[in-house]
Coordinates of C-alpha atoms in Angstrom, one line a residue:
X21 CA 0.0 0.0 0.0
X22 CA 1.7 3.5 -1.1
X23 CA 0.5 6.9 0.1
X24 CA 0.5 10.0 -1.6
X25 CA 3.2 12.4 -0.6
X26 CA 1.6 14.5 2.6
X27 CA -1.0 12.3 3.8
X28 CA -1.1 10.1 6.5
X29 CA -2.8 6.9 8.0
X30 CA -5.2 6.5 10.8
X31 CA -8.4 5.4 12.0
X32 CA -11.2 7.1 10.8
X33 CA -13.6 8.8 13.4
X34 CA -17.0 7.4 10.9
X35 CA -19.1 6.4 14.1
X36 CA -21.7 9.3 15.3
X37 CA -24.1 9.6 18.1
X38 CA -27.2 7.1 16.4
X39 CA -24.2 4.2 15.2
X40 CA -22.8 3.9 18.7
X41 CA -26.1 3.7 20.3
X42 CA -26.6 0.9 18.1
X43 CA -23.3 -0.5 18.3
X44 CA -23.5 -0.4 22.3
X45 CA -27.1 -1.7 22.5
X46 CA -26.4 -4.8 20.1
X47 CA -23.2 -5.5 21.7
X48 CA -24.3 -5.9 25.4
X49 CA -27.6 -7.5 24.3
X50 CA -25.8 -10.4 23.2
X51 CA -25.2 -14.0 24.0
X52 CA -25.6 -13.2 28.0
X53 CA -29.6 -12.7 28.1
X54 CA -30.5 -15.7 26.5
X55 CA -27.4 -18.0 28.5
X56 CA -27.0 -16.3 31.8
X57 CA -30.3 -16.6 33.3
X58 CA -29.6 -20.4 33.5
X59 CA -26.3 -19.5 36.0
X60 CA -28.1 -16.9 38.4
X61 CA -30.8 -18.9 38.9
X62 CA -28.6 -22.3 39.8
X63 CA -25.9 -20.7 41.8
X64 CA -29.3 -18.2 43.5
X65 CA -30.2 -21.6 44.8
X66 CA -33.4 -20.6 42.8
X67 CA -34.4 -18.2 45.1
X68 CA -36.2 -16.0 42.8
X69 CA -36.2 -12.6 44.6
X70 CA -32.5 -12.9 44.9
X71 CA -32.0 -14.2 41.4
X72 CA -33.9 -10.7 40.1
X73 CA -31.8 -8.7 42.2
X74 CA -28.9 -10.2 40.9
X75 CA -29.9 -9.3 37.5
X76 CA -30.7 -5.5 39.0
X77 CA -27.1 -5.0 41.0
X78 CA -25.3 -6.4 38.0
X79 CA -26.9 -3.5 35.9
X80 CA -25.9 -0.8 38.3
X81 CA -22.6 -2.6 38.8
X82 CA -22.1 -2.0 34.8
X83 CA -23.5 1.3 35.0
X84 CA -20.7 2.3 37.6
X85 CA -17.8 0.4 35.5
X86 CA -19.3 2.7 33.0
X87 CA -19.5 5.3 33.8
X88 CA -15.8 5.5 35.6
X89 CA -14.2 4.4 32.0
X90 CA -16.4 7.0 30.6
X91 CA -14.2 9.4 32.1
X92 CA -10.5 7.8 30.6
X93 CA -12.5 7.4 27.2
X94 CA -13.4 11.2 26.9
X95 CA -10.0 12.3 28.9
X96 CA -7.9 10.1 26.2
X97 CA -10.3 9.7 23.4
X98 CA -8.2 7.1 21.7
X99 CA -8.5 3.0 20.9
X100 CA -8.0 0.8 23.8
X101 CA -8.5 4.3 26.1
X102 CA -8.4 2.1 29.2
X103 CA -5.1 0.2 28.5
X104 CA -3.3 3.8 26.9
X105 CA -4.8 5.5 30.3
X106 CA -3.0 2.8 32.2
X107 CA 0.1 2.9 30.8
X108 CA 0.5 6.7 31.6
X109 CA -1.0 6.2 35.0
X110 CA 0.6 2.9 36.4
X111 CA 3.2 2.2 33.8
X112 CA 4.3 -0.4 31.3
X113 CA 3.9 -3.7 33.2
X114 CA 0.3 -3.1 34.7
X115 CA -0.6 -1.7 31.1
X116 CA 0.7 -5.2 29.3
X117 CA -0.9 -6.5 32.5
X118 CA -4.5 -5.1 31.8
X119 CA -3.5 -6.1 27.8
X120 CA -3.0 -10.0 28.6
X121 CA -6.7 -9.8 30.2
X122 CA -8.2 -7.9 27.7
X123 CA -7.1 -10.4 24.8
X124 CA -8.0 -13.6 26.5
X125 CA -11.5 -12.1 27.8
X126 CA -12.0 -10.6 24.0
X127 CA -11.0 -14.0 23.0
X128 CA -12.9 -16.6 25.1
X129 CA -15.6 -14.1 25.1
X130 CA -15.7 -14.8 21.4
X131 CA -15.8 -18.2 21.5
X132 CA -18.9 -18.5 23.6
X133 CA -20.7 -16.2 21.2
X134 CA -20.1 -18.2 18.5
X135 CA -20.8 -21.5 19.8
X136 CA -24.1 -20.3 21.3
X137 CA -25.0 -19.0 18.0
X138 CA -24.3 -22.3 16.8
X139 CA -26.2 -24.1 19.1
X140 CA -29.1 -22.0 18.7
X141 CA -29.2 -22.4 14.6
X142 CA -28.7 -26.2 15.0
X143 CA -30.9 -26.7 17.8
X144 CA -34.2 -27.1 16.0
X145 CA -32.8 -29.8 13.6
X146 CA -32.4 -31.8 16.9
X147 CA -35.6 -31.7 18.2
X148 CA -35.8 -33.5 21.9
X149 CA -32.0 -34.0 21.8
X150 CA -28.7 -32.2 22.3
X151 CA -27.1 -31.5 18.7
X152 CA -23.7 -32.7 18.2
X153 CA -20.7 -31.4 19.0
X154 CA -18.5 -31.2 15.4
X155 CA -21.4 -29.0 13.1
X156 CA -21.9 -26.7 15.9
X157 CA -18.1 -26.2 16.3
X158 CA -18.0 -26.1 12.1
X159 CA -20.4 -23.3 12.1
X160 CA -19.4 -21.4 15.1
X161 CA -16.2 -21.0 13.0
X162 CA -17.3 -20.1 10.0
X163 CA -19.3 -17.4 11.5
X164 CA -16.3 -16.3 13.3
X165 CA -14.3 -16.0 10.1
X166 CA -17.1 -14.3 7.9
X167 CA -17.3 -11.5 10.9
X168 CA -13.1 -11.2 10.9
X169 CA -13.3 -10.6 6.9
X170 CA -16.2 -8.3 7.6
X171 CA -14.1 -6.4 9.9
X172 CA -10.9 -6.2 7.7
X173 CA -13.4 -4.0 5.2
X174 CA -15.5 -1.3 6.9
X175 CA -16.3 0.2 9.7
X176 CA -19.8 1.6 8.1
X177 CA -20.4 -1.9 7.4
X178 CA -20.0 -3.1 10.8
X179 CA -22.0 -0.5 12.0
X180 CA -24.8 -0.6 9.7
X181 CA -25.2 -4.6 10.3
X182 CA -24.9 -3.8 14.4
X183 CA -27.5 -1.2 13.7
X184 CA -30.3 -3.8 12.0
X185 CA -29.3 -6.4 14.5
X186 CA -30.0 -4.3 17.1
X187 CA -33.6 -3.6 16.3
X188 CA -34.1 -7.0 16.0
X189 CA -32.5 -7.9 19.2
X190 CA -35.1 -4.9 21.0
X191 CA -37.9 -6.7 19.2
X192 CA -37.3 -10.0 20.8
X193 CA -36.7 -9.1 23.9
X194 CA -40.0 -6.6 23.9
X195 CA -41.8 -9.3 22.9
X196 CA -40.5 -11.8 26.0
X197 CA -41.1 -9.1 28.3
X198 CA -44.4 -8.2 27.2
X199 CA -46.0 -11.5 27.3
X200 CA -44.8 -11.9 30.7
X201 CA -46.4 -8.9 31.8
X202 CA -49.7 -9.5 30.1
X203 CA -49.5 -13.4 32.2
X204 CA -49.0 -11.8 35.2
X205 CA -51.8 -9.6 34.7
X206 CA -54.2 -12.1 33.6
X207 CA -52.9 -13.7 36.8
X208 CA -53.4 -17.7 35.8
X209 CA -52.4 -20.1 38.4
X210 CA -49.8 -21.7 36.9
X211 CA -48.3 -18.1 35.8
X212 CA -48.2 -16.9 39.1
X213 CA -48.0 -19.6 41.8
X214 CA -44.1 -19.9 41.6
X215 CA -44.2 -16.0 42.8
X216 CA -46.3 -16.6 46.0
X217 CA -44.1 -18.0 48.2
X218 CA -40.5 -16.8 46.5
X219 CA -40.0 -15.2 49.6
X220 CA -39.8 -18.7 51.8
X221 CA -37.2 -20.3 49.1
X222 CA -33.8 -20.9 50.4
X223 CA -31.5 -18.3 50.8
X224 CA -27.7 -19.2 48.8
X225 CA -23.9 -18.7 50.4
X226 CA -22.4 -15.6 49.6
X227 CA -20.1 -17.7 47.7
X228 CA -22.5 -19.1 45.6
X229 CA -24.2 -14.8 45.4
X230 CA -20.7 -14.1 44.2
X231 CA -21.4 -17.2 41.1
X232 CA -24.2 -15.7 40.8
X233 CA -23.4 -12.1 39.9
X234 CA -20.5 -13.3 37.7
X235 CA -22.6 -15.2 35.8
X236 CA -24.8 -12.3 35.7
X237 CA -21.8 -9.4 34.7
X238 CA -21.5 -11.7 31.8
X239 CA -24.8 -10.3 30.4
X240 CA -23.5 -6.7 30.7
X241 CA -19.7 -7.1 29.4
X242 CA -20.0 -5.3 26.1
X243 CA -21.0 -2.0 28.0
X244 CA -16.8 -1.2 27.9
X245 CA -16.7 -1.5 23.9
X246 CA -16.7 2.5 23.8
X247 CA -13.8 2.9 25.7
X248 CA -12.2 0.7 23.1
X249 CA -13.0 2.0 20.2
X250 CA -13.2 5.5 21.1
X251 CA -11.2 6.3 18.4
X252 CA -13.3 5.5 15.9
X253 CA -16.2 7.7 17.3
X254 CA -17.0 11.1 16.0
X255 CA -17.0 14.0 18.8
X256 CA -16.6 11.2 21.8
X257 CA -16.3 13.7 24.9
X258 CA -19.7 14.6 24.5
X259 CA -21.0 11.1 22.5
X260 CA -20.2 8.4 25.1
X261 CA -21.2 9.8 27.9
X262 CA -25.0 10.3 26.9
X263 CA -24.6 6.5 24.9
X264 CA -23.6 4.8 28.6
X265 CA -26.3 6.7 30.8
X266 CA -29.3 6.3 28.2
X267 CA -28.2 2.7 26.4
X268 CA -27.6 0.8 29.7
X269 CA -30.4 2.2 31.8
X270 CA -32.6 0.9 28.7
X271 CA -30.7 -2.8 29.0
X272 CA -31.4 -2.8 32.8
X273 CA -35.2 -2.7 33.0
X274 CA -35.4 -4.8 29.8
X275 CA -33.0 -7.5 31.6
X276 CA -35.1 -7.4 35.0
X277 CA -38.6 -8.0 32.9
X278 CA -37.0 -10.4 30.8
X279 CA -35.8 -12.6 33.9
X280 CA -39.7 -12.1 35.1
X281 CA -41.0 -13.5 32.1
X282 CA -38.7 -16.3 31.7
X283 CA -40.1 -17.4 35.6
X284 CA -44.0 -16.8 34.5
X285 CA -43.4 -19.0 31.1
X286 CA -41.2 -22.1 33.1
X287 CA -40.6 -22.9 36.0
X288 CA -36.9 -22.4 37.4
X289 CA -36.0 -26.0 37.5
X290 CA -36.6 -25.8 33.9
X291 CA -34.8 -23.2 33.3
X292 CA -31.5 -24.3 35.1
X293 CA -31.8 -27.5 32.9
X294 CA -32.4 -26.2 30.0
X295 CA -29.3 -25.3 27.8
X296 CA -31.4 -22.6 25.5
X297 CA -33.5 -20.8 27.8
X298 CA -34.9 -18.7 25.2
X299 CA -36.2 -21.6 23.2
X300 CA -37.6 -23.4 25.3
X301 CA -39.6 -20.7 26.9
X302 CA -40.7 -20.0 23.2
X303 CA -41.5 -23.4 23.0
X304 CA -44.2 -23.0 25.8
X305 CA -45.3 -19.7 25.2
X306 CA -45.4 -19.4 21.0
X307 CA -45.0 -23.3 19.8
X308 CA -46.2 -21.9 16.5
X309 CA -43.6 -19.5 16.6
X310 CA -41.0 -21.6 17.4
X311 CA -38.9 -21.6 14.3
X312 CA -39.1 -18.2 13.8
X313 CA -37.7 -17.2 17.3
X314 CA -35.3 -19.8 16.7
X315 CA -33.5 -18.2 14.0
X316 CA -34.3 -14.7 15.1
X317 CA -31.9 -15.0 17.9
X318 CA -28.9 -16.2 16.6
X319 CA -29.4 -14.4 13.7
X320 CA -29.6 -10.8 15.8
X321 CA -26.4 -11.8 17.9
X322 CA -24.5 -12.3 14.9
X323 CA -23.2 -9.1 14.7
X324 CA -22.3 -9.0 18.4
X325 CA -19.5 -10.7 17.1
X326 CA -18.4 -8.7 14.4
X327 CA -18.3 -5.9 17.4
X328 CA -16.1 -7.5 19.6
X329 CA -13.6 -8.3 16.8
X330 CA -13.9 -4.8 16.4
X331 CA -13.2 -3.8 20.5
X332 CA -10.1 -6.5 20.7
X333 CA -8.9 -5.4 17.5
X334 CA -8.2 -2.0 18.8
X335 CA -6.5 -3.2 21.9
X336 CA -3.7 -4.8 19.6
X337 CA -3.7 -1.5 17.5
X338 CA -3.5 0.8 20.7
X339 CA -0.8 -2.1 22.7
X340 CA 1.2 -1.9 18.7
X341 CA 1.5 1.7 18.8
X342 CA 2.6 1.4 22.3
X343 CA 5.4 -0.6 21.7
X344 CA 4.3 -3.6 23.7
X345 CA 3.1 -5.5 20.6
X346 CA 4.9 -5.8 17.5
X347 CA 4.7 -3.1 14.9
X348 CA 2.7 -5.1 12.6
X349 CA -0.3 -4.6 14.5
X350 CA -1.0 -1.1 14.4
X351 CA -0.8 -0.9 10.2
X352 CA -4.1 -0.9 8.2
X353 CA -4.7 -1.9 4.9
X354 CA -6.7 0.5 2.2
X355 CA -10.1 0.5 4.3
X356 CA -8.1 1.7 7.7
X357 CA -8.5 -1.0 9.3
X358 CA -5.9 -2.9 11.3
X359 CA -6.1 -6.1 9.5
X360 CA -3.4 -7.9 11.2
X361 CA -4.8 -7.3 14.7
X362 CA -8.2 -8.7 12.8
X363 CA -6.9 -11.6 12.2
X364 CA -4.6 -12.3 15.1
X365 CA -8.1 -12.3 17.1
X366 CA -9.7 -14.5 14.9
X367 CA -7.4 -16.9 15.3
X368 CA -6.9 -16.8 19.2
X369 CA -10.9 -17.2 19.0
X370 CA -10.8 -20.4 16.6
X371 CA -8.0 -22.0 19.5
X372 CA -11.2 -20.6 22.4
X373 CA -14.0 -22.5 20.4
X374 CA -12.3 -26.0 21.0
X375 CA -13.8 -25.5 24.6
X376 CA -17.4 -25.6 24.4
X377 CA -18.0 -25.7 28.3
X378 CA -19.9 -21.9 28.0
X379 CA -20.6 -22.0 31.9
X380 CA -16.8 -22.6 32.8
X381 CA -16.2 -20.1 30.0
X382 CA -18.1 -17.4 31.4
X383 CA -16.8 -17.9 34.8
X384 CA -13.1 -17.2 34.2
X385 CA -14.1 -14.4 31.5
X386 CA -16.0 -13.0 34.4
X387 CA -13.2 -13.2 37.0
X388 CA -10.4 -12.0 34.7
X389 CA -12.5 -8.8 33.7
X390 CA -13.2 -7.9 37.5
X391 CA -9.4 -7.9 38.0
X392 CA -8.8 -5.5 35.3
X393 CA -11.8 -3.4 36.7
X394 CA -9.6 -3.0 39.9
X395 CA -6.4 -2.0 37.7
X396 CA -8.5 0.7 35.8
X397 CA -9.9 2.3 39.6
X398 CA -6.7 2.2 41.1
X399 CA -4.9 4.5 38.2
X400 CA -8.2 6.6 37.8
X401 CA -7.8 7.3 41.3
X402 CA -3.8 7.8 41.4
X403 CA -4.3 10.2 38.3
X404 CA -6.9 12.2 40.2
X405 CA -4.6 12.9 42.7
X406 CA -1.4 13.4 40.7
X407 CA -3.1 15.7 38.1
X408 CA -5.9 17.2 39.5
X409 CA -5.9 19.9 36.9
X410 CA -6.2 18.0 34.0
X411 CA -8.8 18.7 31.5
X412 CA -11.6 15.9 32.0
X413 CA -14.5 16.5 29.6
X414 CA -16.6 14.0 32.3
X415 CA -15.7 13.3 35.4
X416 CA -17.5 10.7 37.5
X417 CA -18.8 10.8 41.0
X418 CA -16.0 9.6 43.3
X419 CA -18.7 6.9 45.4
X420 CA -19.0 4.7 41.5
X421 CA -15.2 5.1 41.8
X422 CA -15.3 3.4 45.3
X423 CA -18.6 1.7 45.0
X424 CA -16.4 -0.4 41.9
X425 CA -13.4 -0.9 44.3
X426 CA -15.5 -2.3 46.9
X427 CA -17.5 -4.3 44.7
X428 CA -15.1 -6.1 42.3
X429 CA -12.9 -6.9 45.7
X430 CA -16.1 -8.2 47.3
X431 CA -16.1 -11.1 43.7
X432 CA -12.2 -11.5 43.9
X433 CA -11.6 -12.1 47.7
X434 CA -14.9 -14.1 48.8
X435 CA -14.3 -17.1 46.5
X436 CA -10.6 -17.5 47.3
X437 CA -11.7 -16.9 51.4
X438 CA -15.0 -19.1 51.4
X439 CA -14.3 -21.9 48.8
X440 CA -10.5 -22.2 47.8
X441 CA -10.0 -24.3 44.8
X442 CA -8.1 -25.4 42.9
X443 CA -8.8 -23.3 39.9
X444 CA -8.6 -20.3 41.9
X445 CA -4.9 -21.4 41.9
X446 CA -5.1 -21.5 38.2
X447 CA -6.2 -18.2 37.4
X448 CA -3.8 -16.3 39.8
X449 CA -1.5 -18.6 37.8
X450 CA -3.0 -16.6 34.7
X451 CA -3.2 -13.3 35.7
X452 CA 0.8 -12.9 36.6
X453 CA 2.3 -15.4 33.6
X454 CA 0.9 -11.7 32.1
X455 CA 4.1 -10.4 33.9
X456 CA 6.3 -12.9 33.0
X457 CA 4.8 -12.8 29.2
X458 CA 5.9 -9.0 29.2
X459 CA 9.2 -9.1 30.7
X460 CA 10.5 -12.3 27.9
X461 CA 8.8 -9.9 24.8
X462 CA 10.7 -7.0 26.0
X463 CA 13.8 -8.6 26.1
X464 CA 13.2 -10.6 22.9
X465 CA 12.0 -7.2 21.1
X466 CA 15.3 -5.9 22.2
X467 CA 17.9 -8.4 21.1
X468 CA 16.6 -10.0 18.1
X469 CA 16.2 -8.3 14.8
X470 CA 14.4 -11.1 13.0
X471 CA 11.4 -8.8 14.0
X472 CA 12.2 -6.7 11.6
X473 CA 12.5 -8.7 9.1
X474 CA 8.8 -10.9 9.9
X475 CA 7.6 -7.3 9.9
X476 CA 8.0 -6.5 6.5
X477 CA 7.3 -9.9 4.7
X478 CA 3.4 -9.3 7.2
X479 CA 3.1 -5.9 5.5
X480 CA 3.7 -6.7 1.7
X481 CA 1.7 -10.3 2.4
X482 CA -1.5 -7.8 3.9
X483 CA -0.3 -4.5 1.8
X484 CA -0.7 -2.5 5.0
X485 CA 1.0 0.7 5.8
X486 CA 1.9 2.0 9.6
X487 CA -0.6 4.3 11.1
X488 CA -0.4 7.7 12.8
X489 CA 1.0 7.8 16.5
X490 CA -2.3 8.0 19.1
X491 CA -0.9 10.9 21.1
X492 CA -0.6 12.7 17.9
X493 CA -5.2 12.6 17.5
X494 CA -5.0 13.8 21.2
X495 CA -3.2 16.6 20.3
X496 CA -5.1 17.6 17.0
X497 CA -8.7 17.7 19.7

């Protein structure tokens, strides 16, 4: 790829106020609505009033996370503003750190999507039995490729498709919470007996409460997307903030209603047996409807996917640029778009799929994410008191600040106090190899310059070019 003498190479800034609303909306109503109600309500000890205000705190909880990125996003409105933020703030090795997270949670994050998307187009040709493992693996890849090509085009494209997807998504989950209203308001026995005596149910450990929420967080994990891609986002000091405060109040009261109706429709031993909660409770409540509902869904998380190759994407662009990735990373090809970083996700995300456990895999994307919650409080806090004077276009309340610290320590240390395991073992084994990852790439990056040379055969093989420095768009605002 050659440029013209004088012109440079960067992201484009194509996404305005309507696009991101879309693009947020479709990518936290994903995957976690129709999969997550099945882990609150088993690790709630099906305790219904706790289960709902599971769903509830977990909204807030989002809202808070939010909101307190909000402020990094708009203060350093570039890609991957958390990671750049934390790598002025707490330097190089919690920034690769808070990187090693972000990739794997992108990553395994990616692979459920998929294979739920899978499961739910198969489903139906399986009628009264579980589908096979090998076509649902088959098609959660080649859905996951298709996306990755997608992405390597254009960014209208991917926001255009997020932007259908995401009026479908509304639609289905209107029509689920509607029905549940009308059933409680027609009051039938059967509707309304399982909410009589709620209150007398067993009340769980705060162990299993902790399960619970994670399980639950999982439903509101693509609410961070804008601080990733921040630079792609037209005016975003004024943009985000409004998308976050209107977008996920929206999600909350839809996810509390929806959680309402799946417990009129089934009953919640159903539901925590049932490995497609969403079709079975169509199965019950529109059997005519079935096959419609059955393709709807899959069909309008689709691009869900094609959004969070889009958010990890940008984390290799913004770690490239850095210097803690290679070089390679950071170029784009002809539609400015980082195509290597595209496809270095994609592939990560074909190794994820080989698991298909999506209960294990949302508890360790859950855990992982809460650490690197705690990363991102601690250096907005530091950078509050080392710079009190810098400009902040938003600046969050200091209790969501706290309220996050408090929280997200609450998930960490319970767990490890109450219930030690051994897989607690293994992802404190995770988190720090991150350290050990970072100090063997620096060295290697130092003393080898085969780099180099990989570097150039990656850009004529993807006829990329390398992109404008970040700090160098903060500067031009």
């Amino acid at each position: 790829l050659t440029l013209e003498k004088g012109k440079t190479m960067h992201l484009l800034r194509a996404i305005g106020f309507f696009h991101v609303n879309m693009l947020l909306l479709g990518t936290i109503i994903g995957s976690g609505i129709f999969v997550s109600p099945k882990g609150v309500l088993k690790y709630s000890s099906l305790n219904i009033p706790v289960s709902l205000s599971i769903w509830a705190g977990c909204g807030l909880m989002a809202i808070m996370i939010a909101l307190s990125l909000t402020e990094l996003a708009t203060t350093f409105p570039v890609s991957a503003a958390s990671y750049y933020f934390l790598k002025r703030s707490l330097g190089p090795s919690a920034a690769f750190l808070s990187l090693w997270i972000k990739v794997f949670s992108h990553c395994l994050g990616l692979g459920t999507q998929t294979l739920l998307i899978a499961s739910y187009l198969i489903q139906p040709f399986y009628p009264g039995c579980p589908p096979p493992e090998l076509p649902i693996k088959c098609l959660a890849l080649a859905t996951l490729w298709s996306f990755g090509f997608l992405n390597a085009r254009r960014m209208k494209a991917v926001a255009w498709l997020q932007s259908i997807s995401t009026v479908i998504k509304m639609s289905v989950l209107c029509l689920i919470s509607l029905t549940g209203i009308v059933l409680l308001v027609i009051g039938k026995k059967e509707n309304v007996s399982r909410f009589e005596n709620a209150l007398d149910a067993e009340l769980p450990s705060a162990s299993q409460v902790v399960e619970a929420i994670i399980q639950g967080c999982f439903a509101y994990r693509g609410s961070l997307i804008l601080a990733n891609i921040a630079g792609d986002i037209k005016n975003p000091t004024k943009v985000i903030p409004k998308s976050v405060i209107s977008c996920l109040s929206i999600i909350v009261v839809f996810y509390v209603l929806v959680n309402v109706s799946y417990l009129v429709v089934l009953t919640p031993k159903e539901i925590t047996t049932s490995d497609s909660v969403a079709i079975t409770w169509v199965n019950r409540a529109y059997p005519s409807m079935k096959w419609v509902i059955s393709l709807g869904i899959p069909f309008s998380s689709l691009s869900s996917t094609a959004c969070i190759i889009l958010s990890a994407s940008r984390i290799f662009y913004s770690a490239s640029q850095e210097g803690q990735m290679p070089l390679i990373f950071s170029m784009l090809n002809d539609h400015h778009s980082p195509i290597v970083a595209v496809t270095q996700v994609v592939v990560l995300s074909t190794i994820s799929i080989i698991s298909s456990n999506l209960t294990s895999l949302i508890k360790y994307i859950g855990l992982i994410n809460i650490f690197n919650e705690v990363l991102c409080m601690i250096a907005l806090l530091k950078l509050r008191y080392q710079k009190p004077a810098l400009p902040r276009p938003y600046k969050v309340c200091l209790p969501f600040i706290f309220g996050t610290l408090a929280l997200s320590s609450f998930l960490i240390l319970t767990p490890l106090i109450q219930s030690p395991n051994i897989e607690n073992i293994y992802q404190v084994i995770f988190l720090f190899s991150g350290l050990l990852v970072y100090w063997l790439q620096a060295y290697l990056y130092q003393h080898s310059d085969n780099f180099k040379t990989i570097t150039c055969y990656l850009q004529l093989l993807f006829n990329v070019s390398p992109s404008d420095k970040q700090d160098k768009d903060i500067l031009a605002e």
